[in-house]
Amino acid sequence: MSKGKKIGLFFGSFNPVHTGHMVIANYMATQTELDEVWLIVSPQNPFKKSNSLADQYSRLHLVKLAIGDTPKLRASDIEFKLPKPSYTIDTLTFLREEYPDKQFSLIMGGDNLPTLPKWKNYEVILRDYSIYVYQRPGVSDLGELADHPSVHLQEAPLMQLSATYVRRCIKAGKSIRYLVPDAVAEELERSGLYR
Ligand code: ATP
Protein backbone atom coordinates (compact mmCIF):
# COMPACT_ATOMS: atom_id res chain seq x y z
CA MET A 1 0.00 0.00 0.00
CA SER A 2 1.81 3.10 -1.10
CA LYS A 3 0.29 6.39 -0.11
CA GLY A 4 0.77 9.80 -1.67
CA LYS A 5 2.68 12.78 -0.42
CA LYS A 6 4.28 12.71 2.99
CA ILE A 7 3.26 15.76 5.02
CA GLY A 8 4.98 16.77 8.25
CA LEU A 9 2.81 18.75 10.64
CA PHE A 10 4.47 21.43 12.72
CA PHE A 11 2.05 22.73 15.36
CA GLY A 12 2.47 25.98 17.22
CA SER A 13 0.89 29.15 18.43
CA PHE A 14 3.40 31.06 16.26
CA ASN A 15 2.92 34.14 18.40
CA PRO A 16 4.72 35.30 16.27
CA VAL A 17 6.43 32.88 13.90
CA HIS A 18 10.20 33.36 14.06
CA THR A 19 13.38 32.25 12.31
CA GLY A 20 13.82 29.31 14.73
CA HIS A 21 10.51 27.86 13.51
CA MET A 22 11.32 28.48 9.85
CA VAL A 23 14.75 26.83 10.06
CA ILE A 24 13.17 23.68 11.51
CA ALA A 25 10.28 23.68 9.02
CA ASN A 26 12.56 24.11 6.02
CA TYR A 27 15.04 21.53 7.30
CA MET A 28 12.25 18.97 7.71
CA ALA A 29 10.84 19.78 4.26
CA THR A 30 14.16 19.54 2.46
CA GLN A 31 16.40 17.13 4.39
CA THR A 32 14.06 14.29 5.38
CA GLU A 33 11.71 11.98 3.44
CA LEU A 34 8.90 14.49 3.97
CA ASP A 35 7.51 16.09 0.81
CA GLU A 36 5.90 19.07 2.54
CA VAL A 37 5.65 20.70 5.95
CA TRP A 38 2.44 22.36 7.09
CA LEU A 39 2.65 24.93 9.86
CA ILE A 40 -0.57 24.50 11.81
CA VAL A 41 -1.53 27.63 13.72
CA SER A 42 -3.26 26.90 17.04
CA PRO A 43 -6.54 28.71 17.51
CA GLN A 44 -7.45 30.88 20.45
CA ASN A 45 -9.17 29.04 23.22
CA PRO A 46 -12.40 31.03 23.65
CA PHE A 47 -12.44 30.20 27.37
CA LYS A 48 -8.85 31.15 27.98
CA LYS A 49 -8.29 34.79 27.17
CA SER A 50 -4.61 35.60 27.07
CA ASN A 51 -3.53 39.15 26.49
CA SER A 52 -0.16 38.20 25.02
CA LEU A 53 -1.65 35.81 22.43
CA ALA A 54 -2.41 37.67 19.21
CA ASP A 55 -5.57 36.98 17.25
CA GLN A 56 -5.43 33.68 15.33
CA TYR A 57 -5.89 35.33 11.92
CA SER A 58 -3.05 37.79 12.56
CA ARG A 59 -0.77 34.89 13.53
CA LEU A 60 -1.83 32.92 10.46
CA HIS A 61 -1.18 35.93 8.24
CA LEU A 62 2.34 36.27 9.65
CA VAL A 63 3.02 32.56 9.00
CA LYS A 64 1.86 33.04 5.39
CA LEU A 65 4.19 36.03 5.04
CA ALA A 66 7.06 34.03 6.56
CA ILE A 67 6.53 31.24 4.03
CA GLY A 68 6.05 33.52 1.03
CA ASP A 69 6.72 31.38 -2.02
CA THR A 70 9.02 28.91 -0.23
CA PRO A 71 8.57 25.53 -1.89
CA LYS A 72 7.21 22.66 0.23
CA LEU A 73 5.97 24.86 3.11
CA ARG A 74 2.32 25.70 3.77
CA ALA A 75 0.36 27.56 6.43
CA SER A 76 -2.75 25.84 7.79
CA ASP A 77 -5.76 27.15 9.68
CA ILE A 78 -7.29 23.68 9.97
CA GLU A 79 -7.56 23.85 13.78
CA PHE A 80 -9.60 27.07 13.66
CA LYS A 81 -12.54 25.02 12.43
CA LEU A 82 -12.19 22.04 14.77
CA PRO A 83 -13.80 21.76 18.22
CA LYS A 84 -11.71 23.32 20.99
CA PRO A 85 -9.51 22.42 22.68
CA SER A 86 -8.01 20.65 19.69
CA TYR A 87 -6.21 17.45 20.56
CA THR A 88 -3.50 16.34 18.14
CA ILE A 89 -5.11 12.95 17.55
CA ASP A 90 -8.40 14.61 16.58
CA THR A 91 -6.65 16.92 14.13
CA LEU A 92 -4.76 13.96 12.67
CA THR A 93 -7.96 11.93 12.29
CA PHE A 94 -9.70 14.87 10.64
CA LEU A 95 -6.79 15.44 8.24
CA ARG A 96 -6.75 11.75 7.27
CA GLU A 97 -10.41 11.91 6.34
CA GLU A 98 -10.02 15.20 4.53
CA TYR A 99 -6.90 14.15 2.59
CA PRO A 100 -7.05 10.35 2.20
CA ASP A 101 -4.26 10.45 -0.41
CA LYS A 102 -1.73 12.02 1.97
CA GLN A 103 0.43 10.50 4.67
CA PHE A 104 0.72 12.67 7.78
CA SER A 105 3.57 12.79 10.31
CA LEU A 106 4.27 14.91 13.35
CA ILE A 107 7.22 17.20 13.90
CA MET A 108 8.22 17.94 17.47
CA GLY A 109 11.12 19.09 19.60
CA GLY A 110 12.95 16.58 21.77
CA ASP A 111 11.61 18.40 24.81
CA ASN A 112 8.09 17.26 23.89
CA LEU A 113 8.84 13.58 23.35
CA PRO A 114 8.97 12.52 27.04
CA THR A 115 5.55 14.13 27.60
CA LEU A 116 3.90 12.32 24.68
CA PRO A 117 2.42 9.60 26.98
CA LYS A 118 0.23 12.35 28.48
CA TRP A 119 -1.35 13.16 25.12
CA LYS A 120 -4.83 11.93 24.27
CA ASN A 121 -4.64 8.48 22.60
CA TYR A 122 -0.87 8.64 22.39
CA GLU A 123 -0.63 4.91 21.64
CA VAL A 124 -2.71 5.48 18.51
CA ILE A 125 -0.47 8.38 17.49
CA LEU A 126 2.64 6.23 17.89
CA ARG A 127 1.08 3.26 16.11
CA ASP A 128 -0.29 5.14 13.11
CA TYR A 129 1.97 8.14 12.55
CA SER A 130 5.68 8.83 12.18
CA ILE A 131 7.17 11.43 14.47
CA TYR A 132 10.12 13.54 13.37
CA VAL A 133 11.96 14.74 16.44
CA TYR A 134 14.58 17.46 16.43
CA GLN A 135 16.99 17.97 19.30
CA ARG A 136 16.43 20.97 21.59
CA PRO A 137 19.30 22.60 23.46
CA GLY A 138 19.64 21.34 27.00
CA VAL A 139 17.58 18.23 26.32
CA SER A 140 19.96 15.29 26.31
CA ASP A 141 17.63 12.53 27.50
CA LEU A 142 14.75 11.96 25.11
CA GLY A 143 13.39 9.12 27.25
CA GLU A 144 12.46 5.62 26.18
CA LEU A 145 10.32 6.72 23.23
CA ALA A 146 13.50 7.76 21.40
CA ASP A 147 13.91 4.10 20.39
CA HIS A 148 10.33 3.65 19.20
CA PRO A 149 10.16 2.58 15.52
CA SER A 150 7.81 5.49 14.70
CA VAL A 151 10.25 8.05 16.06
CA HIS A 152 12.81 9.53 13.67
CA LEU A 153 15.51 11.62 15.31
CA GLN A 154 16.85 14.51 13.25
CA GLU A 155 19.90 16.70 13.63
CA ALA A 156 18.48 20.05 12.60
CA PRO A 157 20.27 23.35 13.11
CA LEU A 158 18.90 25.07 16.17
CA MET A 159 18.41 28.66 17.17
CA GLN A 160 18.12 29.69 20.77
CA LEU A 161 15.10 31.85 20.07
CA SER A 162 11.53 32.00 21.33
CA ALA A 163 8.43 33.96 20.42
CA THR A 164 8.44 35.28 23.96
CA TYR A 165 11.83 36.86 23.31
CA VAL A 166 10.64 38.38 20.02
CA ARG A 167 7.57 39.87 21.74
CA ARG A 168 9.77 41.25 24.52
CA CYS A 169 12.05 42.94 21.98
CA ILE A 170 9.07 44.53 20.23
CA LYS A 171 7.66 45.82 23.52
CA ALA A 172 11.02 47.28 24.44
CA GLY A 173 11.32 48.94 21.02
CA LYS A 174 14.37 46.84 20.09
CA SER A 175 15.13 45.55 16.61
CA ILE A 176 13.81 42.13 15.64
CA ARG A 177 15.68 42.08 12.36
CA TYR A 178 16.87 38.52 11.50
CA LEU A 179 14.92 37.09 14.44
CA VAL A 180 11.89 36.89 12.16
CA PRO A 181 11.70 36.79 8.34
CA ASP A 182 11.87 40.27 6.77
CA ALA A 183 8.24 40.19 5.61
CA VAL A 184 7.15 39.36 9.18
CA ALA A 185 9.24 42.19 10.63
CA GLU A 186 7.71 44.63 8.14
CA GLU A 187 4.17 43.54 8.93
CA LEU A 188 4.79 43.72 12.69
CA GLU A 189 6.19 47.21 12.23
CA ARG A 190 3.21 48.25 10.10
CA SER A 191 0.52 46.75 12.34
CA GLY A 192 2.03 47.58 15.71
CA LEU A 193 1.15 44.07 16.91
CA TYR A 194 2.75 43.15 20.29
CA ARG A 195 3.79 46.75 20.87
P1 ATP B 1 6.59 31.12 23.19
O1 ATP B 1 7.91 31.74 23.49
O2 ATP B 1 5.48 32.12 23.01
O3 ATP B 1 6.21 30.00 24.14
P2 ATP B 1 7.72 29.51 20.99
O4 ATP B 1 8.79 30.30 20.36
O5 ATP B 1 8.12 28.35 21.82
O6 ATP B 1 6.68 30.46 21.73
P3 ATP B 1 5.58 28.04 19.66
O7 ATP B 1 4.58 28.62 18.75
O8 ATP B 1 5.14 27.52 20.95
O9 ATP B 1 6.78 29.10 19.80
O10 ATP B 1 6.42 26.98 18.87
C1 ATP B 1 5.89 25.98 18.07
C2 ATP B 1 6.80 24.80 18.16
O11 ATP B 1 8.13 25.21 17.79
C3 ATP B 1 6.90 24.27 19.59
O12 ATP B 1 6.90 22.87 19.51
C4 ATP B 1 8.23 24.80 20.07
O13 ATP B 1 8.82 23.90 20.98
C5 ATP B 1 9.04 24.88 18.79
N1 ATP B 1 10.07 25.93 18.84
C6 ATP B 1 9.97 27.15 19.36
N2 ATP B 1 11.12 27.84 19.24
C7 ATP B 1 11.96 27.04 18.59
C8 ATP B 1 13.34 27.16 18.16
N3 ATP B 1 14.05 28.26 18.38
N4 ATP B 1 13.89 26.11 17.54
C9 ATP B 1 13.17 25.01 17.33
N5 ATP B 1 11.89 24.83 17.71
C10 ATP B 1 11.29 25.82 18.33
Coordinates of C-alpha atoms and ligand atoms in Angstrom, one line a residue:
M1 CA 0.0 0.0 0.0
S2 CA 1.8 3.1 -1.1
K3 CA 0.3 6.4 -0.1
G4 CA 0.8 9.8 -1.7
K5 CA 2.7 12.8 -0.4
K6 CA 4.3 12.7 3.0
I7 CA 3.3 15.8 5.0
G8 CA 5.0 16.8 8.2
L9 CA 2.8 18.8 10.6
F10 CA 4.5 21.4 12.7
F11 CA 2.1 22.7 15.4
G12 CA 2.5 26.0 17.2
S13 CA 0.9 29.1 18.4
F14 CA 3.4 31.1 16.3
N15 CA 2.9 34.1 18.4
P16 CA 4.7 35.3 16.3
V17 CA 6.4 32.9 13.9
H18 CA 10.2 33.4 14.1
T19 CA 13.4 32.3 12.3
G20 CA 13.8 29.3 14.7
H21 CA 10.5 27.9 13.5
M22 CA 11.3 28.5 9.9
V23 CA 14.8 26.8 10.1
I24 CA 13.2 23.7 11.5
A25 CA 10.3 23.7 9.0
N26 CA 12.6 24.1 6.0
Y27 CA 15.0 21.5 7.3
M28 CA 12.3 19.0 7.7
A29 CA 10.8 19.8 4.3
T30 CA 14.2 19.5 2.5
Q31 CA 16.4 17.1 4.4
T32 CA 14.1 14.3 5.4
E33 CA 11.7 12.0 3.4
L34 CA 8.9 14.5 4.0
D35 CA 7.5 16.1 0.8
E36 CA 5.9 19.1 2.5
V37 CA 5.7 20.7 6.0
W38 CA 2.4 22.4 7.1
L39 CA 2.6 24.9 9.9
I40 CA -0.6 24.5 11.8
V41 CA -1.5 27.6 13.7
S42 CA -3.3 26.9 17.0
P43 CA -6.5 28.7 17.5
Q44 CA -7.4 30.9 20.5
N45 CA -9.2 29.0 23.2
P46 CA -12.4 31.0 23.6
F47 CA -12.4 30.2 27.4
K48 CA -8.9 31.2 28.0
K49 CA -8.3 34.8 27.2
S50 CA -4.6 35.6 27.1
N51 CA -3.5 39.2 26.5
S52 CA -0.2 38.2 25.0
L53 CA -1.6 35.8 22.4
A54 CA -2.4 37.7 19.2
D55 CA -5.6 37.0 17.2
Q56 CA -5.4 33.7 15.3
Y57 CA -5.9 35.3 11.9
S58 CA -3.1 37.8 12.6
R59 CA -0.8 34.9 13.5
L60 CA -1.8 32.9 10.5
H61 CA -1.2 35.9 8.2
L62 CA 2.3 36.3 9.7
V63 CA 3.0 32.6 9.0
K64 CA 1.9 33.0 5.4
L65 CA 4.2 36.0 5.0
A66 CA 7.1 34.0 6.6
I67 CA 6.5 31.2 4.0
G68 CA 6.0 33.5 1.0
D69 CA 6.7 31.4 -2.0
T70 CA 9.0 28.9 -0.2
P71 CA 8.6 25.5 -1.9
K72 CA 7.2 22.7 0.2
L73 CA 6.0 24.9 3.1
R74 CA 2.3 25.7 3.8
A75 CA 0.4 27.6 6.4
S76 CA -2.7 25.8 7.8
D77 CA -5.8 27.1 9.7
I78 CA -7.3 23.7 10.0
E79 CA -7.6 23.8 13.8
F80 CA -9.6 27.1 13.7
K81 CA -12.5 25.0 12.4
L82 CA -12.2 22.0 14.8
P83 CA -13.8 21.8 18.2
K84 CA -11.7 23.3 21.0
P85 CA -9.5 22.4 22.7
S86 CA -8.0 20.7 19.7
Y87 CA -6.2 17.4 20.6
T88 CA -3.5 16.3 18.1
I89 CA -5.1 12.9 17.6
D90 CA -8.4 14.6 16.6
T91 CA -6.7 16.9 14.1
L92 CA -4.8 14.0 12.7
T93 CA -8.0 11.9 12.3
F94 CA -9.7 14.9 10.6
L95 CA -6.8 15.4 8.2
R96 CA -6.8 11.8 7.3
E97 CA -10.4 11.9 6.3
E98 CA -10.0 15.2 4.5
Y99 CA -6.9 14.2 2.6
P100 CA -7.0 10.3 2.2
D101 CA -4.3 10.4 -0.4
K102 CA -1.7 12.0 2.0
Q103 CA 0.4 10.5 4.7
F104 CA 0.7 12.7 7.8
S105 CA 3.6 12.8 10.3
L106 CA 4.3 14.9 13.4
I107 CA 7.2 17.2 13.9
M108 CA 8.2 17.9 17.5
G109 CA 11.1 19.1 19.6
G110 CA 13.0 16.6 21.8
D111 CA 11.6 18.4 24.8
N112 CA 8.1 17.3 23.9
L113 CA 8.8 13.6 23.4
P114 CA 9.0 12.5 27.0
T115 CA 5.5 14.1 27.6
L116 CA 3.9 12.3 24.7
P117 CA 2.4 9.6 27.0
K118 CA 0.2 12.4 28.5
W119 CA -1.4 13.2 25.1
K120 CA -4.8 11.9 24.3
N121 CA -4.6 8.5 22.6
Y122 CA -0.9 8.6 22.4
E123 CA -0.6 4.9 21.6
V124 CA -2.7 5.5 18.5
I125 CA -0.5 8.4 17.5
L126 CA 2.6 6.2 17.9
R127 CA 1.1 3.3 16.1
D128 CA -0.3 5.1 13.1
Y129 CA 2.0 8.1 12.6
S130 CA 5.7 8.8 12.2
I131 CA 7.2 11.4 14.5
Y132 CA 10.1 13.5 13.4
V133 CA 12.0 14.7 16.4
Y134 CA 14.6 17.5 16.4
Q135 CA 17.0 18.0 19.3
R136 CA 16.4 21.0 21.6
P137 CA 19.3 22.6 23.5
G138 CA 19.6 21.3 27.0
V139 CA 17.6 18.2 26.3
S140 CA 20.0 15.3 26.3
D141 CA 17.6 12.5 27.5
L142 CA 14.7 12.0 25.1
G143 CA 13.4 9.1 27.2
E144 CA 12.5 5.6 26.2
L145 CA 10.3 6.7 23.2
A146 CA 13.5 7.8 21.4
D147 CA 13.9 4.1 20.4
H148 CA 10.3 3.6 19.2
P149 CA 10.2 2.6 15.5
S150 CA 7.8 5.5 14.7
V151 CA 10.3 8.1 16.1
H152 CA 12.8 9.5 13.7
L153 CA 15.5 11.6 15.3
Q154 CA 16.8 14.5 13.2
E155 CA 19.9 16.7 13.6
A156 CA 18.5 20.1 12.6
P157 CA 20.3 23.3 13.1
L158 CA 18.9 25.1 16.2
M159 CA 18.4 28.7 17.2
Q160 CA 18.1 29.7 20.8
L161 CA 15.1 31.9 20.1
S162 CA 11.5 32.0 21.3
A163 CA 8.4 34.0 20.4
T164 CA 8.4 35.3 24.0
Y165 CA 11.8 36.9 23.3
V166 CA 10.6 38.4 20.0
R167 CA 7.6 39.9 21.7
R168 CA 9.8 41.3 24.5
C169 CA 12.1 42.9 22.0
I170 CA 9.1 44.5 20.2
K171 CA 7.7 45.8 23.5
A172 CA 11.0 47.3 24.4
G173 CA 11.3 48.9 21.0
K174 CA 14.4 46.8 20.1
S175 CA 15.1 45.6 16.6
I176 CA 13.8 42.1 15.6
R177 CA 15.7 42.1 12.4
Y178 CA 16.9 38.5 11.5
L179 CA 14.9 37.1 14.4
V180 CA 11.9 36.9 12.2
P181 CA 11.7 36.8 8.3
D182 CA 11.9 40.3 6.8
A183 CA 8.2 40.2 5.6
V184 CA 7.1 39.4 9.2
A185 CA 9.2 42.2 10.6
E186 CA 7.7 44.6 8.1
E187 CA 4.2 43.5 8.9
L188 CA 4.8 43.7 12.7
E189 CA 6.2 47.2 12.2
R190 CA 3.2 48.3 10.1
S191 CA 0.5 46.7 12.3
G192 CA 2.0 47.6 15.7
L193 CA 1.1 44.1 16.9
Y194 CA 2.8 43.1 20.3
R195 CA 3.8 46.7 20.9
Ligands
ATP1 P1 6.6 31.1 23.2 O1 7.9 31.7 23.5 O2 5.5 32.1 23.0 O3 6.2 30.0 24.1 P2 7.7 29.5 21.0 O4 8.8 30.3 20.4 O5 8.1 28.4 21.8 O6 6.7 30.5 21.7 P3 5.6 28.0 19.7 O7 4.6 28.6 18.7 O8 5.1 27.5 21.0 O9 6.8 29.1 19.8 O10 6.4 27.0 18.9 C1 5.9 26.0 18.1 C2 6.8 24.8 18.2 O11 8.1 25.2 17.8 C3 6.9 24.3 19.6 O12 6.9 22.9 19.5 C4 8.2 24.8 20.1 O13 8.8 23.9 21.0 C5 9.0 24.9 18.8 N1 10.1 25.9 18.8 C6 10.0 27.1 19.4 N2 11.1 27.8 19.2 C7 12.0 27.0 18.6 C8 13.3 27.2 18.2 N3 14.1 28.3 18.4 N4 13.9 26.1 17.5 C9 13.2 25.0 17.3 N5 11.9 24.8 17.7 C10 11.3 25.8 18.3

